[in-house]
Coordinates of C-alpha atoms in Angstrom, one line a residue:
X1 CA 71.6 17.5 3.5
X2 CA 73.1 17.6 7.1
X3 CA 71.1 17.7 10.3
X4 CA 70.8 21.1 11.9
X5 CA 72.8 19.7 14.9
X6 CA 74.4 16.3 15.0
X7 CA 72.8 14.1 17.6
X8 CA 74.8 11.0 18.1
X9 CA 72.5 9.3 20.6
X10 CA 70.7 7.2 18.1
X11 CA 73.9 6.3 16.3
X12 CA 75.7 5.3 19.4
X13 CA 72.8 3.2 20.7
X14 CA 72.6 1.4 17.3
X15 CA 76.3 0.6 17.3
X16 CA 76.2 -0.7 20.9
X17 CA 73.3 -3.0 20.2
X18 CA 75.0 -4.3 17.1
X19 CA 78.3 -5.0 18.9
X20 CA 76.4 -6.9 21.6
X21 CA 74.8 -9.2 19.0
X22 CA 77.7 -9.5 16.6
X23 CA 79.0 -12.8 17.9
X24 CA 75.5 -14.5 17.7
X25 CA 75.4 -13.7 14.0
X26 CA 79.0 -14.8 13.3
X27 CA 78.3 -18.2 14.8
X28 CA 74.7 -18.6 13.5
X29 CA 74.4 -22.0 11.9
X30 CA 74.0 -22.3 8.2
X31 CA 70.5 -23.7 8.5
X32 CA 69.5 -20.7 10.5
X33 CA 70.9 -18.3 7.9
X34 CA 69.1 -20.1 5.1
X35 CA 65.8 -20.0 7.1
X36 CA 66.2 -16.2 7.5
X37 CA 66.6 -15.8 3.8
X38 CA 63.6 -18.0 3.1
X39 CA 61.4 -16.0 5.4
X40 CA 62.7 -12.8 3.7
X41 CA 61.0 -13.7 0.4
X42 CA 57.4 -13.4 1.5
X43 CA 58.1 -9.9 3.0
X44 CA 59.7 -8.9 -0.3
X45 CA 56.7 -10.2 -2.2
X46 CA 54.1 -8.6 0.1
X47 CA 55.7 -5.2 0.1
X48 CA 57.0 -5.2 -3.5
X49 CA 54.3 -2.8 -4.9
X50 CA 54.8 -0.4 -2.0
X51 CA 58.6 -0.4 -2.4
X52 CA 58.4 0.2 -6.1
X53 CA 55.8 2.9 -5.7
X54 CA 57.9 4.7 -3.1
X55 CA 60.9 4.7 -5.5
X56 CA 58.7 6.0 -8.3
X57 CA 57.2 8.9 -6.3
X58 CA 60.7 9.9 -5.0
X59 CA 61.7 10.4 -8.7
X60 CA 58.6 12.5 -9.5
X61 CA 56.3 10.1 -11.3
X62 CA 53.5 7.8 -10.3
X63 CA 53.7 4.0 -9.7
X64 CA 51.6 3.5 -12.9
X65 CA 54.1 5.4 -15.1
X66 CA 55.9 3.6 -17.9
X67 CA 59.1 4.6 -16.1
X68 CA 58.1 2.6 -13.0
X69 CA 59.4 -0.5 -14.7
X70 CA 62.9 0.5 -13.5
X71 CA 61.6 0.7 -9.9
X72 CA 60.5 -2.9 -10.1
X73 CA 63.7 -4.0 -11.8
X74 CA 66.1 -2.1 -9.5
X75 CA 63.9 -2.6 -6.4
X76 CA 62.0 -5.7 -5.4
X77 CA 62.9 -7.9 -8.3
X78 CA 66.6 -7.3 -8.0
X79 CA 66.5 -7.9 -4.2
X80 CA 64.5 -11.1 -4.7
X81 CA 66.9 -12.3 -7.3
X82 CA 69.9 -11.7 -5.0
X83 CA 68.2 -13.6 -2.2
X84 CA 67.5 -16.5 -4.7
X85 CA 71.2 -16.5 -5.7
X86 CA 72.4 -16.7 -2.1
X87 CA 69.9 -19.4 -1.3
X88 CA 71.0 -21.5 -4.2
X89 CA 74.6 -21.5 -3.0
X90 CA 73.9 -21.9 0.7
X91 CA 71.5 -24.8 0.1
X92 CA 74.1 -26.6 -1.9
X93 CA 76.5 -26.2 1.0
X94 CA 73.9 -27.3 3.5
X95 CA 73.4 -30.5 1.4
X96 CA 77.1 -31.3 1.6
X97 CA 77.8 -30.4 -2.0
X98 CA 80.4 -28.1 -3.5
X99 CA 79.2 -24.6 -4.1
X100 CA 80.2 -24.8 -7.8
X101 CA 79.2 -27.5 -10.2
X102 CA 82.1 -29.7 -11.2
X103 CA 82.2 -28.4 -14.8
X104 CA 81.7 -24.8 -14.0
X105 CA 85.4 -24.0 -13.6
X106 CA 87.7 -24.3 -16.6
X107 CA 90.8 -22.7 -18.1
X108 CA 90.8 -20.8 -21.4
X109 CA 93.5 -18.6 -22.9
X110 CA 95.8 -19.0 -19.9
X111 CA 93.1 -17.9 -17.4
X112 CA 90.6 -19.5 -15.1
X113 CA 86.9 -18.9 -15.9
X114 CA 83.9 -19.7 -13.8
X115 CA 80.4 -20.2 -15.3
X116 CA 78.0 -18.5 -12.8
X117 CA 74.8 -18.0 -14.8
X118 CA 72.4 -19.6 -15.5
X119 CA 72.6 -21.5 -12.3
X120 CA 69.1 -23.1 -12.3
X121 CA 66.5 -24.3 -14.7
X122 CA 64.3 -21.2 -13.9
X123 CA 67.2 -19.0 -15.0
X124 CA 67.4 -20.7 -18.3
X125 CA 63.7 -20.2 -18.8
X126 CA 63.3 -16.6 -17.7
X127 CA 66.5 -15.3 -19.2
X128 CA 67.0 -17.7 -22.1
X129 CA 70.2 -17.0 -24.0
X130 CA 71.9 -15.1 -21.2
X131 CA 75.1 -16.4 -19.7
X132 CA 77.7 -15.0 -17.3
X133 CA 81.3 -16.0 -16.6
X134 CA 83.8 -14.7 -14.1
X135 CA 87.5 -14.4 -15.1
X136 CA 89.9 -14.8 -12.2
X137 CA 93.1 -12.8 -11.8
X138 CA 96.3 -13.9 -13.5
X139 CA 98.0 -16.9 -11.9
X140 CA 94.9 -18.3 -10.1
X141 CA 94.3 -21.9 -11.1
X142 CA 91.1 -23.8 -11.5
X143 CA 91.9 -25.9 -8.4
X144 CA 92.5 -22.8 -6.3
X145 CA 89.2 -21.2 -7.5
X146 CA 87.2 -24.3 -6.5
X147 CA 88.9 -24.5 -3.2
X148 CA 88.4 -20.9 -2.3
X149 CA 84.8 -20.5 -3.4
X150 CA 82.5 -19.9 -0.4
X151 CA 85.5 -20.4 1.9
X152 CA 83.8 -18.9 5.0
X153 CA 81.3 -21.8 4.9
X154 CA 83.9 -24.5 4.2
X155 CA 86.3 -24.5 7.1
X156 CA 86.9 -20.8 7.0
X157 CA 86.0 -18.3 9.8
X158 CA 83.7 -15.3 10.0
X159 CA 84.9 -13.1 12.9
X160 CA 82.3 -11.0 14.7
X161 CA 82.3 -7.4 13.5
X162 CA 80.2 -4.3 12.8
X163 CA 80.0 -3.1 9.2
X164 CA 78.9 0.3 8.1
X165 CA 77.0 0.4 4.8
X166 CA 76.7 4.0 3.4
X167 CA 73.7 3.5 1.2
X168 CA 73.3 4.5 -2.4
X169 CA 70.9 7.3 -3.3
X170 CA 69.9 6.0 -6.7
X171 CA 69.0 2.3 -7.1
X172 CA 66.7 1.0 -4.3
X173 CA 68.1 -2.5 -4.1
X174 CA 71.8 -1.4 -3.7
X175 CA 71.6 -0.7 0.0
X176 CA 69.7 -3.9 0.7
X177 CA 72.1 -6.1 -1.4
X178 CA 75.1 -4.5 0.2
X179 CA 73.7 -5.4 3.6
X180 CA 73.2 -9.0 2.5
X181 CA 76.8 -9.2 1.3
X182 CA 78.2 -8.0 4.6
X183 CA 76.0 -10.4 6.5
X184 CA 76.5 -13.5 4.4
X185 CA 79.8 -13.1 2.8
X186 CA 81.7 -11.4 5.6
X187 CA 79.7 -12.5 8.7
X188 CA 79.4 -9.0 10.0
X189 CA 76.3 -7.3 11.5
X190 CA 75.3 -4.0 9.7
X191 CA 74.5 -0.4 10.4
X192 CA 73.1 1.0 7.2
X193 CA 72.9 4.8 6.8
X194 CA 70.3 5.7 4.3
X195 CA 71.2 8.2 1.7
X196 CA 69.1 11.4 2.0
X197 CA 68.0 11.1 -1.6
X198 CA 66.0 8.0 -1.0
X199 CA 65.6 7.9 2.8
X200 CA 61.9 7.4 2.1
X201 CA 62.7 3.7 1.4
X202 CA 63.8 3.1 5.0
X203 CA 60.4 1.9 6.4
X204 CA 60.2 -0.6 3.5
X205 CA 63.7 -2.0 4.2
X206 CA 63.0 -2.2 8.0
X207 CA 59.9 -4.3 7.3
X208 CA 61.8 -6.6 4.9
X209 CA 64.7 -7.0 7.3
X210 CA 62.4 -7.1 10.4
X211 CA 63.7 -10.5 11.7
X212 CA 67.4 -9.4 11.4
X213 CA 66.5 -6.1 13.2
X214 CA 64.7 -8.0 16.0
X215 CA 67.8 -10.2 16.5
X216 CA 70.1 -7.2 16.8
X217 CA 71.9 -7.9 13.5
X218 CA 70.8 -4.9 11.3
X219 CA 70.1 -1.3 12.1
X220 CA 69.0 1.5 9.8
X221 CA 69.7 5.2 10.5
X222 CA 69.2 8.4 8.6
X223 CA 71.4 11.4 8.1
X224 CA 73.7 13.3 5.8
X225 CA 77.4 14.0 5.6
X226 CA 77.8 14.8 9.3
X227 CA 76.3 11.5 10.4
X228 CA 78.3 9.6 7.8
X229 CA 81.5 11.2 9.0
X230 CA 80.7 10.4 12.6
X231 CA 80.0 6.7 11.8
X232 CA 83.0 6.2 9.5
X233 CA 85.4 7.4 12.3
X234 CA 83.6 5.6 15.1
X235 CA 85.6 3.0 17.0
X236 CA 82.5 0.8 17.0
X237 CA 82.7 0.3 13.2
X238 CA 85.1 -2.4 11.9
X239 CA 84.6 -2.1 8.2
X240 CA 83.0 0.2 5.6
X241 CA 81.3 -0.2 2.3
X242 CA 80.2 2.8 0.3
X243 CA 78.4 3.3 -3.0
X244 CA 79.0 6.8 -4.2
X245 CA 81.7 8.9 -5.9
X246 CA 85.4 9.2 -5.8
X247 CA 84.9 12.5 -4.0
X248 CA 82.9 10.7 -1.3
X249 CA 85.7 8.2 -0.7
X250 CA 88.4 10.8 -0.6
X251 CA 86.6 12.9 1.9
X252 CA 86.2 10.0 4.2
X253 CA 89.7 8.6 3.9
X254 CA 91.8 11.8 3.5
X255 CA 89.4 14.5 4.8
X256 CA 88.9 17.9 3.1
X257 CA 90.8 21.2 2.9
X258 CA 94.5 21.8 2.4
X259 CA 95.6 18.9 4.7
X260 CA 93.8 16.3 2.6
X261 CA 96.4 16.3 -0.2
X262 CA 99.3 16.1 2.2
X263 CA 97.7 13.0 3.9
X264 CA 97.2 11.4 0.6
X265 CA 100.7 12.1 -0.5
X266 CA 102.1 10.7 2.8
X267 CA 99.6 7.9 2.9
X268 CA 98.4 8.8 6.4
X269 CA 94.6 8.3 6.1
X270 CA 92.1 9.5 8.6
X271 CA 90.3 6.1 8.4
X272 CA 92.4 3.0 8.2
X273 CA 89.7 0.3 8.3
X274 CA 88.9 -2.4 5.8
X275 CA 87.1 -0.3 3.1
X276 CA 85.3 -1.5 0.0
X277 CA 83.6 0.8 -2.5
X278 CA 81.8 1.1 -5.8
X279 CA 82.3 4.6 -7.2
X280 CA 81.3 4.7 -10.8
X281 CA 83.2 6.3 -13.7
X282 CA 82.7 7.1 -17.4
X283 CA 81.3 4.0 -18.9
X284 CA 81.7 3.2 -22.6
X285 CA 79.3 1.5 -25.0
X286 CA 81.3 0.1 -27.9
X287 CA 79.5 -0.8 -31.2
X288 CA 81.4 -3.1 -33.5
X289 CA 80.7 -2.7 -37.3
X290 CA 78.7 -5.5 -38.8
X291 CA 76.0 -6.7 -41.2
X292 CA 73.1 -5.1 -39.4
X293 CA 69.5 -5.1 -40.6
X294 CA 67.1 -2.1 -40.2
X295 CA 65.5 -4.0 -37.3
X296 CA 68.9 -4.5 -35.7
X297 CA 69.4 -0.7 -35.8
X298 CA 66.1 -0.1 -34.1
X299 CA 66.5 -2.7 -31.4
X300 CA 70.1 -1.7 -30.5
X301 CA 69.1 2.0 -30.5
X302 CA 66.5 1.1 -27.8
X303 CA 69.2 -0.9 -26.0
X304 CA 71.7 2.0 -26.0
X305 CA 69.1 4.6 -25.0
X306 CA 68.1 2.3 -22.1
X307 CA 71.7 2.1 -20.9
X308 CA 71.7 5.9 -20.7
X309 CA 68.1 6.8 -19.8
X310 CA 67.4 4.1 -17.2
X311 CA 67.0 6.1 -13.9
X312 CA 67.6 9.3 -15.9
X313 CA 71.2 8.4 -16.2
X314 CA 71.6 8.5 -12.4
X315 CA 73.5 5.2 -12.5
X316 CA 77.2 4.8 -11.8
X317 CA 77.3 2.4 -14.8
X318 CA 75.2 4.4 -17.2
X319 CA 76.6 4.5 -20.7
X320 CA 78.1 8.0 -21.1
X321 CA 80.3 7.5 -24.2
X322 CA 79.0 5.8 -27.3
X323 CA 82.1 4.6 -29.3
X324 CA 81.3 4.1 -33.0
X325 CA 83.3 3.3 -36.1
X326 CA 84.0 6.4 -38.1
X327 CA 83.8 4.9 -41.6
X328 CA 80.9 2.4 -41.0
X329 CA 77.8 3.4 -42.9
X330 CA 75.8 2.1 -40.0
X331 CA 77.0 4.8 -37.6
X332 CA 74.7 7.5 -38.9
X333 CA 71.8 5.1 -39.2
X334 CA 72.2 4.1 -35.6
X335 CA 72.4 7.7 -34.5
X336 CA 69.2 8.5 -36.3
X337 CA 67.4 5.6 -34.6
X338 CA 68.8 6.8 -31.2
X339 CA 67.4 10.3 -31.9
X340 CA 64.0 8.7 -32.8
X341 CA 63.9 6.7 -29.5
X342 CA 64.9 9.8 -27.4
X343 CA 62.2 11.9 -29.0
X344 CA 59.5 9.3 -28.4
X345 CA 60.1 8.7 -24.7
X346 CA 57.6 10.1 -22.1
X347 CA 58.7 13.1 -20.1
X348 CA 60.5 12.8 -16.8
X349 CA 62.8 14.9 -14.7
X350 CA 66.4 14.4 -13.6
X351 CA 65.8 14.1 -9.9
X352 CA 69.3 13.6 -8.5
X353 CA 70.8 16.6 -6.7
X354 CA 73.1 18.6 -9.0
X355 CA 71.8 17.0 -12.2
X356 CA 70.4 20.2 -13.7
X357 CA 73.7 22.0 -13.1
X358 CA 75.7 19.2 -14.6
X359 CA 73.5 19.1 -17.7
X360 CA 73.7 22.9 -18.1
X361 CA 77.5 22.6 -18.0
X362 CA 77.3 20.0 -20.8
X363 CA 75.1 22.4 -22.9
X364 CA 77.4 25.3 -22.2
X365 CA 80.5 23.2 -23.3
X366 CA 78.7 22.0 -26.4
X367 CA 76.7 24.8 -28.2
X368 CA 75.7 22.3 -30.9
X369 CA 74.5 19.6 -28.6
X370 CA 71.1 18.1 -29.5
X371 CA 68.2 18.2 -27.0
X372 CA 65.5 15.6 -27.6
X373 CA 62.2 15.9 -25.9
X374 CA 63.4 18.3 -23.2
X375 CA 66.7 19.7 -21.9
X376 CA 67.5 16.5 -20.1
X377 CA 68.0 14.2 -23.1
X378 CA 71.2 15.5 -24.5
X379 CA 73.1 13.9 -27.4
X380 CA 76.6 15.3 -28.3
X381 CA 76.9 13.5 -31.7
X382 CA 80.6 13.9 -32.4
X383 CA 83.3 14.5 -29.7
X384 CA 86.8 15.1 -31.1
X385 CA 88.5 16.6 -28.1
X386 CA 89.8 14.0 -25.7
X387 CA 89.8 16.6 -22.9
X388 CA 86.0 17.0 -23.3
X389 CA 84.1 17.0 -20.1
X390 CA 82.0 14.0 -21.2
X391 CA 85.2 12.0 -21.4
X392 CA 86.9 13.2 -18.2
X393 CA 84.2 13.1 -15.6
X394 CA 81.0 11.3 -14.7
X395 CA 77.9 13.4 -15.5
X396 CA 75.5 11.2 -13.6
X397 CA 72.6 12.5 -15.7
X398 CA 71.0 12.0 -19.1
X399 CA 73.7 13.2 -21.4
X400 CA 75.3 10.9 -24.0
X401 CA 78.5 11.7 -26.0
X402 CA 79.6 10.0 -29.2
X403 CA 83.2 9.3 -30.1
X404 CA 84.0 8.1 -33.6
X405 CA 87.2 6.0 -34.1
X406 CA 89.0 4.6 -37.1
X407 CA 88.9 1.0 -38.2
X408 CA 87.9 -0.6 -41.5
X409 CA 87.6 -4.1 -40.0
X410 CA 86.1 -5.2 -36.6
X411 CA 89.6 -6.2 -35.4
X412 CA 91.1 -2.8 -36.4
X413 CA 88.3 -0.9 -34.8
X414 CA 88.3 -2.9 -31.6
X415 CA 92.0 -2.3 -31.1
X416 CA 91.3 1.5 -31.2
X417 CA 88.2 1.2 -29.1
X418 CA 89.7 -0.9 -26.3
X419 CA 92.8 1.3 -26.2
X420 CA 90.6 4.4 -26.0
X421 CA 88.3 2.9 -23.2
X422 CA 91.3 1.7 -21.2
X423 CA 93.4 4.8 -21.4
X424 CA 91.2 7.8 -22.1
X425 CA 88.2 7.2 -19.9
X426 CA 88.4 7.4 -16.1
X427 CA 86.9 4.5 -14.1
X428 CA 86.9 0.8 -14.5
X429 CA 83.4 -0.2 -13.3
X430 CA 81.6 -1.3 -16.5
X431 CA 81.7 -1.4 -20.3
X432 CA 79.2 -2.6 -22.9
X433 CA 80.1 -4.2 -26.2
X434 CA 77.6 -4.7 -29.0
X435 CA 78.6 -7.1 -31.8
X436 CA 76.6 -9.0 -34.4
X437 CA 77.0 -12.8 -34.2
X438 CA 78.1 -13.0 -37.8
X439 CA 80.8 -10.5 -37.1
X440 CA 82.0 -12.5 -34.2
X441 CA 82.0 -15.7 -36.3
X442 CA 83.9 -14.2 -39.2
X443 CA 86.5 -12.6 -36.9
X444 CA 87.3 -15.5 -34.6
X445 CA 89.0 -14.6 -31.3
X446 CA 88.7 -10.8 -31.9
X447 CA 85.8 -10.2 -29.5
X448 CA 87.2 -12.6 -26.8
X449 CA 90.5 -10.7 -27.0
X450 CA 88.8 -7.4 -26.6
X451 CA 86.8 -8.6 -23.6
X452 CA 90.1 -9.9 -22.1
X453 CA 91.8 -6.5 -22.6
X454 CA 89.1 -4.2 -21.4
X455 CA 90.0 -3.1 -17.9
X456 CA 86.6 -3.2 -16.4
X457 CA 85.1 -5.2 -13.5
X458 CA 81.8 -5.7 -15.3
X459 CA 81.4 -6.2 -19.0
X460 CA 78.2 -6.8 -21.0
X461 CA 78.3 -8.3 -24.5
X462 CA 75.1 -7.5 -26.3
X463 CA 73.6 -6.4 -23.0
X464 CA 74.0 -3.3 -20.9
X465 CA 76.7 -4.1 -18.3
X466 CA 74.4 -2.8 -15.6
X467 CA 72.3 -6.0 -15.9
X468 CA 75.2 -7.7 -14.1
X469 CA 74.1 -6.0 -10.9
X470 CA 70.6 -7.5 -11.1
X471 CA 71.6 -11.2 -11.2
X472 CA 73.2 -11.6 -7.7
X473 CA 75.6 -14.4 -9.0
X474 CA 77.9 -12.0 -10.8
X475 CA 80.5 -10.2 -8.7
X476 CA 80.0 -6.4 -8.8
X477 CA 82.8 -3.9 -8.6
X478 CA 85.7 -2.2 -10.3
X479 CA 88.6 -3.9 -12.1
X480 CA 91.3 -4.7 -9.5
X481 CA 94.2 -2.3 -9.3
X482 CA 92.9 0.8 -7.6
X483 CA 94.4 2.0 -4.3
X484 CA 93.1 4.2 -1.6
X485 CA 95.4 7.0 -2.9
X486 CA 94.0 6.6 -6.5
X487 CA 90.7 5.0 -5.8
X488 CA 89.1 5.3 -9.3
X489 CA 86.0 3.3 -9.4
X490 CA 86.6 1.6 -6.1
X491 CA 88.0 -1.6 -4.5
X492 CA 86.5 -4.9 -3.8
X493 CA 83.5 -6.9 -5.2
X494 CA 80.1 -7.4 -3.6
X495 CA 77.0 -9.6 -4.6
X496 CA 79.1 -12.6 -5.8
X497 CA 76.8 -15.3 -4.4
X498 CA 79.4 -18.1 -5.0
X499 CA 81.8 -16.0 -2.8
X500 CA 84.6 -16.3 -5.4
X501 CA 88.0 -14.9 -4.4
X502 CA 90.6 -13.3 -6.7
X503 CA 88.0 -12.0 -9.2
X504 CA 89.1 -9.9 -12.1
X505 CA 85.9 -9.3 -14.0
X506 CA 82.4 -10.5 -14.7
X507 CA 81.3 -11.0 -18.4
X508 CA 77.6 -11.3 -19.2
X509 CA 76.4 -12.2 -22.7
X510 CA 72.9 -11.9 -24.2
X511 CA 71.3 -12.5 -27.5
X512 CA 72.0 -9.8 -30.1
X513 CA 68.4 -9.8 -31.2
X514 CA 65.1 -10.8 -29.5
X515 CA 63.0 -13.8 -30.2
X516 CA 62.0 -14.8 -32.8
X517 CA 64.3 -12.6 -34.9
X518 CA 67.3 -14.0 -33.2
X519 CA 66.9 -17.1 -35.3
X520 CA 67.9 -15.1 -38.4
X521 CA 70.9 -13.3 -36.8
X522 CA 72.6 -16.4 -35.4
X523 CA 71.7 -15.8 -31.7
X524 CA 68.6 -18.0 -31.2
X525 CA 66.9 -17.8 -27.8
X526 CA 63.4 -17.5 -26.3
X527 CA 64.1 -14.1 -24.9
X528 CA 61.8 -11.3 -26.2
X529 CA 62.6 -7.6 -25.8
X530 CA 63.9 -7.2 -22.3
X531 CA 61.4 -5.8 -19.8
X532 CA 63.8 -3.3 -18.5
X533 CA 64.1 -1.6 -21.9
X534 CA 62.7 2.0 -21.6
X535 CA 60.7 1.2 -24.8
X536 CA 59.0 -1.9 -23.5
X537 CA 55.2 -1.3 -23.4
X538 CA 54.5 -4.0 -20.8
X539 CA 57.8 -3.7 -18.8
X540 CA 56.2 -2.8 -15.5
X541 CA 53.6 -5.5 -15.6
X542 CA 56.2 -8.1 -16.7
X543 CA 58.6 -7.2 -13.9
X544 CA 55.7 -7.3 -11.4
X545 CA 55.0 -10.8 -12.4
X546 CA 58.7 -11.8 -12.6
X547 CA 59.1 -10.5 -9.0
X548 CA 56.1 -12.6 -7.8
X549 CA 57.6 -15.6 -9.6
X550 CA 61.1 -15.1 -8.2
X551 CA 59.9 -14.9 -4.6
X552 CA 57.8 -18.1 -4.9
X553 CA 58.5 -20.0 -8.2
X554 CA 55.6 -22.0 -9.6
X555 CA 54.9 -23.3 -13.1
X556 CA 51.4 -21.9 -12.7
X557 CA 52.8 -18.3 -12.7
X558 CA 54.8 -18.8 -15.9
X559 CA 52.0 -18.3 -18.5
X560 CA 51.2 -14.8 -17.2
X561 CA 54.9 -13.8 -17.1
X562 CA 55.5 -15.0 -20.7
X563 CA 52.4 -13.5 -22.1
X564 CA 53.2 -10.1 -20.7
X565 CA 56.9 -10.4 -21.9
X566 CA 55.8 -11.3 -25.4
X567 CA 53.4 -8.3 -25.6
X568 CA 56.2 -6.0 -24.7

């Protein structure tokens, strides 16, 4: 929504103040930067319930709703986890140590990999069985990776500058974590324009970032497309980061109307500033055939529905296409369990602008589509046309399509699935791969090969790839290779607490089954059903307690966290 008349007074004043203080931030000592983050934590903790409640109400339900677990996960907990990750790395640097542990960087299969999670003992306890690695781009050696990590704090330079963050309208923590990235990884002060969809969060962020605001290093402003266009073109802005859509990027860089395509063709952009972006796409969830039990089907159905229904599907990394083996007898069993989960979920509305129209377009294109619970839980159970709208554009709402591919063996199926995901689906932000541990053991190298070949910046193995965003340590962004003329899912990585350069992709692995059943599937861990699952009965309470623990870790808080998690 645009303002009735564009008033640039507030915007110009904010940019002038930021420019005046940019040098003081770029030269702020490491100890001062650490202290600011440490003092951020109590403000996150004290305002966590209010921030989560504001997010819930903006979506149309109360703070006590079962759905409110996602507002804790994608709001105060995620923000606290990101601060924790940055503190971990910066404290190592302040102590004179390397940012990465000596054994964290290694070479495998001709590529350099970096172990980034778990980073602490608390990580191993709270997310037991989860591990994340980052694969570097081809040709980057282990020595180069170690040398370039956290370069701005190890002899590098952070030049004063003013960054514009065009905030996301869906996940609360996105705007805040993008601000932290610009401040700490790039050394720039930040003007953050709130998205009109969740502008109600601005007072909460201003309280959390109060000390940065007082020092002239952060400013929040409101507005719609007119304000955004004014700021992106402003001479007082040195760099831009946007979370949005491909259309948003192209309107900023090339403009609109009949001249936009000419500018793109001639590569004469309206904006020629350093520009990073996270723009979504059509994300696949690939299920590998295997020896699943009935309990496996139930659990993974809840997992898949979560990857779609979290935030009503208003996530740039929401699973939109479920890729299943055509001849596996488990395919129909899994779909039946998915239907059961969809029917049992409590009601909610698709709140994001345009969602209703997009869902109606899906129903119009698929007369035989299934609606479960209400018209906003759509399952298209068998897509055969590769020009289908669910395969060619992001719906950004709660519709899930199913594609069935051939493959008698896991290796054969994965070859088809990887080729389909890489060539037929637009976007390279995230992909999820679900595979039974026994399948992986009896087909050695097949899953690793598939992970290597998937052209996505974020991959989850037995976990929704969106969980990568929550950790802070894992770089978050599209697979490298997009250009401003063909922007796809965007360019650049944010979060990335170790400040790794030359990143190709993040890969997060999780147990195939929760404790204690994981003992019998070959993926033993202490992790129960994840609290962010839409079916977790105590998810909101668990995430409240995890947030409190993350902002001020104490062994005394652990029994309550674990008790709630086990009841889920």
